[in-house]
Amino acid sequence: MEGKKLISILVPAYNEQEVLYMLYDRLKNLIDKNTKYNFEILLVNDGSTDNTFKIMQELRQKDKRVCYLNLSRNFGKETAMIAGLDYCNGDAVVIMDADLQDPPELIQEMIKYWEEGYDDVYARRRSRKGESFLKKFTSAMYYRVLQAFTKIKIQKDTGDFRLLDRRCIEALKSIRESQRYTKGLFSWIGYNKKEILYDRDPRAAGKTKWNYRKLVNLSIDGITSFTTSPLRWSAKLGVLVSIIGFVYMLYIIIKTVVSGVDVPGYASTMVVILFLGGIQLIFLGVIGEYVGRAFYETKGRPLYFIDQYNEIKETNKNLNKPRNLL
Ligand code: UDP
Ligand code: MG
């Protein structure tokens, strides 16, 4: 046992009772075969309302390589992931979804590249079975928009399925912002990256927790947490609109002076009011987004609370800091 490196497999799960046994079997198969490393499977229960937590406890009873973390309520996948990173002990961690959309067999290949010295081996989807055309299309468009706004290279068609070296884990743990957009953070921290391709399977069982409302919100978080260029764009557009407005103003003044007062002007007045009013509201919204973010971050609340880590009931002291800095 001694001397072997430890690899953590981190799985955030929210109402995944249908797939957990299947997931465990696939993972067990894999880690039994790989005798070169020790493994821990860290299951993070993100406030599930079904039997997910019971199943986790049951799995740990059977196999002590399974660890679990029970959050005090549902915090969302982004937060569940940072909680898992805080509590994983491995020299590397593999993050994967519970629903087996990310084939565990790929972990073997990730480890191979990790041994070659890569710090972040991420899996890029070659295809996505079982996902609607609309989802694929919006996702592709979104990457494009995000990339246009930021200087950091955001990886296309890449989810959270990846292997991270301890260096990356520590880097991610040191970022304690509450509105997390982990996909961007992976790029932001840098380090040696390696891409591998895979075919994304459909969900093994159960239902997706994503909907378009969540996706839109995550997209806005993605943009506002990585760049202030929407503010810059607002300012530029604002200047342009003012110039046009100013020219139009001059035109009206001169016209009035030259050919006298021209009373019928209802249509043009309405157009100007509505146009400017609309633009102002949009810009207010953009500013509001950033003020809102600043509001959340200045509160400095802990990112999550832990109910239980393995058999131990946790009291949450100062969870604002990564666990190893307490
Ligand atoms: N998940 C989570 N908390 C949530 C929602 C989802 O931990 O509030 C987990 C979920 O259990 C799964 C992963 O995040 O392991 C991806 O979720 P899902 O499969 O529903 O998303 P999709 O693959 O459809 O994008
Ligand atoms: Mg899924």
mmCIF file of C-alpha atoms in Angstrom, residues 81-287:
data_model
loop_
_atom_site.group_PDB
_atom_site.id
_atom_site.type_symbol
_atom_site.label_atom_id
_atom_site.label_comp_id
_atom_site.label_asym_id
_atom_site.label_seq_id
_atom_site.Cartn_x
_atom_site.Cartn_y
_atom_site.Cartn_z
ATOM 1 C CA MET A 81 -17.351 20.551 -6.946
ATOM 2 C CA ILE A 82 -15.366 23.017 -4.850
ATOM 3 C CA ALA A 83 -16.566 21.260 -1.698
ATOM 4 C CA GLY A 84 -15.258 18.025 -3.163
ATOM 5 C CA LEU A 85 -11.935 19.597 -4.093
ATOM 6 C CA ASP A 86 -11.604 20.902 -0.537
ATOM 7 C CA TYR A 87 -12.091 17.415 0.870
ATOM 8 C CA CYS A 88 -10.285 15.179 -1.594
ATOM 9 C CA ASN A 89 -6.928 13.787 -0.525
ATOM 10 C CA GLY A 90 -5.493 12.590 -3.816
ATOM 11 C CA ASP A 91 -2.294 13.530 -5.596
ATOM 12 C CA ALA A 92 -4.662 14.020 -8.488
ATOM 13 C CA VAL A 93 -8.407 14.220 -8.817
ATOM 14 C CA VAL A 94 -10.719 13.114 -11.586
ATOM 15 C CA ILE A 95 -13.995 15.034 -11.690
ATOM 16 C CA MET A 96 -16.908 13.249 -13.319
ATOM 17 C CA ASP A 97 -20.699 13.289 -13.461
ATOM 18 C CA ALA A 98 -22.704 10.672 -11.642
ATOM 19 C CA ASP A 99 -24.858 9.808 -14.619
ATOM 20 C CA LEU A 100 -22.142 7.914 -16.542
ATOM 21 C CA GLN A 101 -22.242 10.373 -19.406
ATOM 22 C CA ASP A 102 -18.530 10.526 -18.813
ATOM 23 C CA PRO A 103 -17.208 7.005 -19.421
ATOM 24 C CA PRO A 104 -15.007 6.000 -16.448
ATOM 25 C CA GLU A 105 -12.814 3.917 -18.754
ATOM 26 C CA LEU A 106 -11.291 7.154 -20.012
ATOM 27 C CA ILE A 107 -9.676 7.708 -16.615
ATOM 28 C CA GLN A 108 -7.001 5.188 -17.549
ATOM 29 C CA GLU A 109 -5.954 7.349 -20.475
ATOM 30 C CA MET A 110 -6.031 10.493 -18.357
ATOM 31 C CA ILE A 111 -3.697 8.901 -15.839
ATOM 32 C CA LYS A 112 -1.309 8.004 -18.631
ATOM 33 C CA TYR A 113 -0.973 11.647 -19.645
ATOM 34 C CA TRP A 114 -0.721 12.716 -16.029
ATOM 35 C CA GLU A 115 2.268 10.389 -15.690
ATOM 36 C CA GLU A 116 3.785 12.128 -18.695
ATOM 37 C CA GLY A 117 3.658 15.348 -16.741
ATOM 38 C CA TYR A 118 0.429 17.052 -17.761
ATOM 39 C CA ASP A 119 -1.422 18.833 -14.958
ATOM 40 C CA ASP A 120 -4.880 19.102 -16.477
ATOM 41 C CA VAL A 121 -6.060 16.335 -18.788
ATOM 42 C CA TYR A 122 -9.506 17.272 -20.016
ATOM 43 C CA ALA A 123 -11.919 15.295 -22.096
ATOM 44 C CA ARG A 124 -13.394 16.988 -25.098
ATOM 45 C CA ARG A 125 -16.640 15.698 -26.564
ATOM 46 C CA ARG A 126 -16.343 14.435 -30.090
ATOM 47 C CA SER A 127 -20.057 13.759 -30.197
ATOM 48 C CA ARG A 128 -22.953 14.060 -27.811
ATOM 49 C CA LYS A 129 -25.443 11.270 -28.032
ATOM 50 C CA GLY A 130 -28.902 11.801 -26.629
ATOM 51 C CA GLU A 131 -28.743 15.575 -26.573
ATOM 52 C CA SER A 132 -31.092 17.705 -28.603
ATOM 53 C CA PHE A 133 -29.997 19.724 -31.616
ATOM 54 C CA LEU A 134 -31.065 22.892 -29.831
ATOM 55 C CA LYS A 135 -28.860 22.126 -26.819
ATOM 56 C CA LYS A 136 -25.857 21.426 -29.019
ATOM 57 C CA PHE A 137 -26.467 24.536 -31.083
ATOM 58 C CA THR A 138 -26.912 26.905 -28.137
ATOM 59 C CA SER A 139 -23.876 25.432 -26.453
ATOM 60 C CA ALA A 140 -21.748 26.012 -29.577
ATOM 61 C CA MET A 141 -22.993 29.584 -29.937
ATOM 62 C CA TYR A 142 -22.347 30.263 -26.282
ATOM 63 C CA TYR A 143 -18.718 29.187 -26.439
ATOM 64 C CA ARG A 144 -18.271 31.490 -29.370
ATOM 65 C CA VAL A 145 -19.750 34.515 -27.594
ATOM 66 C CA LEU A 146 -17.832 33.855 -24.403
ATOM 67 C CA GLN A 147 -14.605 33.486 -26.306
ATOM 68 C CA ALA A 148 -15.213 36.757 -28.153
ATOM 69 C CA PHE A 149 -15.570 38.534 -24.829
ATOM 70 C CA THR A 150 -12.569 37.140 -22.957
ATOM 71 C CA LYS A 151 -8.862 36.930 -23.514
ATOM 72 C CA ILE A 152 -8.468 33.627 -21.719
ATOM 73 C CA LYS A 153 -8.817 30.616 -23.944
ATOM 74 C CA ILE A 154 -11.965 28.721 -22.994
ATOM 75 C CA GLN A 155 -11.963 25.100 -24.108
ATOM 76 C CA LYS A 156 -14.710 24.213 -26.540
ATOM 77 C CA ASP A 157 -17.018 21.229 -26.036
ATOM 78 C CA THR A 158 -15.399 20.482 -22.736
ATOM 79 C CA GLY A 159 -17.285 19.816 -19.556
ATOM 80 C CA ASP A 160 -15.962 19.255 -16.096
ATOM 81 C CA PHE A 161 -14.739 15.729 -16.861
ATOM 82 C CA ARG A 162 -10.984 15.957 -16.324
ATOM 83 C CA LEU A 163 -7.989 14.923 -14.280
ATOM 84 C CA LEU A 164 -6.273 17.614 -12.258
ATOM 85 C CA ASP A 165 -2.908 17.447 -10.591
ATOM 86 C CA ARG A 166 -2.579 18.519 -6.953
ATOM 87 C CA ARG A 167 -1.159 21.853 -8.145
ATOM 88 C CA CYS A 168 -4.393 22.612 -9.992
ATOM 89 C CA ILE A 169 -6.484 21.457 -7.034
ATOM 90 C CA GLU A 170 -4.670 23.879 -4.742
ATOM 91 C CA ALA A 171 -5.031 26.646 -7.311
ATOM 92 C CA LEU A 172 -8.779 26.085 -7.624
ATOM 93 C CA LYS A 173 -9.159 25.867 -3.853
ATOM 94 C CA SER A 174 -7.533 29.238 -3.429
ATOM 95 C CA ILE A 175 -10.246 30.863 -5.565
ATOM 96 C CA ARG A 176 -13.115 31.448 -3.167
ATOM 97 C CA GLU A 177 -15.579 33.413 -5.257
ATOM 98 C CA SER A 178 -19.146 32.475 -4.617
ATOM 99 C CA GLN A 179 -20.602 32.791 -8.129
ATOM 100 C CA ARG A 180 -18.400 30.132 -9.548
ATOM 101 C CA TYR A 181 -17.948 29.366 -13.177
ATOM 102 C CA THR A 182 -15.593 26.438 -12.840
ATOM 103 C CA LYS A 183 -15.319 25.770 -16.547
ATOM 104 C CA GLY A 184 -13.642 29.146 -16.947
ATOM 105 C CA LEU A 185 -11.535 28.743 -13.821
ATOM 106 C CA PHE A 186 -9.933 25.604 -15.240
ATOM 107 C CA SER A 187 -8.615 27.723 -18.093
ATOM 108 C CA TRP A 188 -7.824 30.674 -15.905
ATOM 109 C CA ILE A 189 -5.438 28.800 -13.608
ATOM 110 C CA GLY A 190 -3.307 27.720 -16.549
ATOM 111 C CA TYR A 191 -0.739 24.873 -16.153
ATOM 112 C CA ASN A 192 0.025 22.134 -18.650
ATOM 113 C CA LYS A 193 -3.118 21.078 -20.434
ATOM 114 C CA LYS A 194 -3.783 18.017 -22.559
ATOM 115 C CA GLU A 195 -6.908 17.321 -24.536
ATOM 116 C CA ILE A 196 -8.329 13.887 -25.157
ATOM 117 C CA LEU A 197 -11.388 13.176 -27.292
ATOM 118 C CA TYR A 198 -14.366 11.017 -26.396
ATOM 119 C CA ASP A 199 -17.920 10.257 -27.349
ATOM 120 C CA ARG A 200 -20.343 11.479 -24.751
ATOM 121 C CA ASP A 201 -22.874 8.812 -23.867
ATOM 122 C CA PRO A 202 -26.494 9.517 -23.053
ATOM 123 C CA ARG A 203 -27.440 9.594 -19.382
ATOM 124 C CA ALA A 204 -27.467 6.024 -17.982
ATOM 125 C CA ALA A 205 -30.694 6.597 -16.032
ATOM 126 C CA GLY A 206 -32.518 9.321 -14.179
ATOM 127 C CA LYS A 207 -33.242 12.818 -15.422
ATOM 128 C CA THR A 208 -31.036 15.764 -16.284
ATOM 129 C CA LYS A 209 -31.056 18.552 -13.718
ATOM 130 C CA TRP A 210 -30.360 21.146 -16.316
ATOM 131 C CA ASN A 211 -32.896 23.331 -17.993
ATOM 132 C CA TYR A 212 -32.616 26.364 -20.168
ATOM 133 C CA ARG A 213 -33.194 28.769 -17.314
ATOM 134 C CA LYS A 214 -30.182 27.361 -15.439
ATOM 135 C CA LEU A 215 -28.142 27.296 -18.613
ATOM 136 C CA VAL A 216 -28.878 30.959 -19.358
ATOM 137 C CA ASN A 217 -27.955 31.904 -15.806
ATOM 138 C CA LEU A 218 -24.730 29.942 -15.957
ATOM 139 C CA SER A 219 -23.897 31.607 -19.250
ATOM 140 C CA ILE A 220 -24.355 35.067 -17.768
ATOM 141 C CA ASP A 221 -22.230 34.049 -14.789
ATOM 142 C CA GLY A 222 -19.637 32.797 -17.226
ATOM 143 C CA ILE A 223 -19.380 36.117 -18.966
ATOM 144 C CA THR A 224 -19.660 38.431 -15.988
ATOM 145 C CA SER A 225 -17.217 36.478 -13.861
ATOM 146 C CA PHE A 226 -14.522 36.548 -16.503
ATOM 147 C CA THR A 227 -14.644 39.869 -18.178
ATOM 148 C CA THR A 228 -15.862 43.392 -17.796
ATOM 149 C CA SER A 229 -15.967 43.886 -21.546
ATOM 150 C CA PRO A 230 -19.790 44.161 -21.613
ATOM 151 C CA LEU A 231 -19.304 47.348 -19.578
ATOM 152 C CA ARG A 232 -16.748 48.576 -22.067
ATOM 153 C CA TRP A 233 -19.095 47.753 -24.936
ATOM 154 C CA SER A 234 -21.937 49.609 -23.246
ATOM 155 C CA ALA A 235 -19.772 52.661 -22.896
ATOM 156 C CA LYS A 236 -18.669 52.539 -26.528
ATOM 157 C CA LEU A 237 -22.198 52.056 -27.790
ATOM 158 C CA GLY A 238 -23.355 54.824 -25.488
ATOM 159 C CA VAL A 239 -20.885 57.234 -27.040
ATOM 160 C CA LEU A 240 -22.020 56.256 -30.522
ATOM 161 C CA VAL A 241 -25.682 56.757 -29.669
ATOM 162 C CA SER A 242 -24.953 60.143 -28.059
ATOM 163 C CA ILE A 243 -23.141 61.293 -31.177
ATOM 164 C CA ILE A 244 -26.077 60.306 -33.350
ATOM 165 C CA GLY A 245 -28.418 61.989 -30.876
ATOM 166 C CA PHE A 246 -26.325 65.131 -30.897
ATOM 167 C CA VAL A 247 -26.322 65.350 -34.688
ATOM 168 C CA TYR A 248 -30.075 64.850 -34.770
ATOM 169 C CA MET A 249 -30.455 67.565 -32.132
ATOM 170 C CA LEU A 250 -28.454 70.027 -34.227
ATOM 171 C CA TYR A 251 -30.563 69.140 -37.242
ATOM 172 C CA ILE A 252 -33.805 69.867 -35.384
ATOM 173 C CA ILE A 253 -32.520 73.164 -33.946
ATOM 174 C CA ILE A 254 -31.372 74.383 -37.327
ATOM 175 C CA LYS A 255 -34.566 73.227 -38.998
ATOM 176 C CA THR A 256 -36.664 75.049 -36.396
ATOM 177 C CA VAL A 257 -34.646 78.244 -36.754
ATOM 178 C CA VAL A 258 -34.778 78.158 -40.531
ATOM 179 C CA SER A 259 -38.335 77.070 -41.235
ATOM 180 C CA GLY A 260 -40.118 77.836 -37.964
ATOM 181 C CA VAL A 261 -41.855 75.619 -35.414
ATOM 182 C CA ASP A 262 -43.106 72.417 -36.841
ATOM 183 C CA VAL A 263 -45.710 71.009 -34.440
ATOM 184 C CA PRO A 264 -46.464 67.534 -35.767
ATOM 185 C CA GLY A 265 -43.505 65.552 -34.482
ATOM 186 C CA TYR A 266 -45.167 62.814 -32.540
ATOM 187 C CA ALA A 267 -43.672 59.909 -34.440
ATOM 188 C CA SER A 268 -40.088 61.106 -34.329
ATOM 189 C CA THR A 269 -40.352 62.010 -30.635
ATOM 190 C CA MET A 270 -41.711 58.598 -29.737
ATOM 191 C CA VAL A 271 -39.026 56.829 -31.728
ATOM 192 C CA VAL A 272 -36.272 58.712 -29.946
ATOM 193 C CA ILE A 273 -37.793 58.197 -26.486
ATOM 194 C CA LEU A 274 -38.355 54.480 -26.998
ATOM 195 C CA PHE A 275 -34.961 53.879 -28.568
ATOM 196 C CA LEU A 276 -32.989 55.728 -25.929
ATOM 197 C CA GLY A 277 -35.157 54.334 -23.131
ATOM 198 C CA GLY A 278 -34.493 50.792 -24.346
ATOM 199 C CA ILE A 279 -30.770 51.296 -24.596
ATOM 200 C CA GLN A 280 -30.622 52.827 -21.141
ATOM 201 C CA LEU A 281 -32.493 49.917 -19.620
ATOM 202 C CA ILE A 282 -30.169 47.396 -21.239
ATOM 203 C CA PHE A 283 -27.097 49.226 -19.989
ATOM 204 C CA LEU A 284 -28.575 49.524 -16.536
ATOM 205 C CA GLY A 285 -29.058 45.774 -16.631
ATOM 206 C CA VAL A 286 -25.434 45.224 -17.590
ATOM 207 C CA ILE A 287 -24.222 47.478 -14.797
#
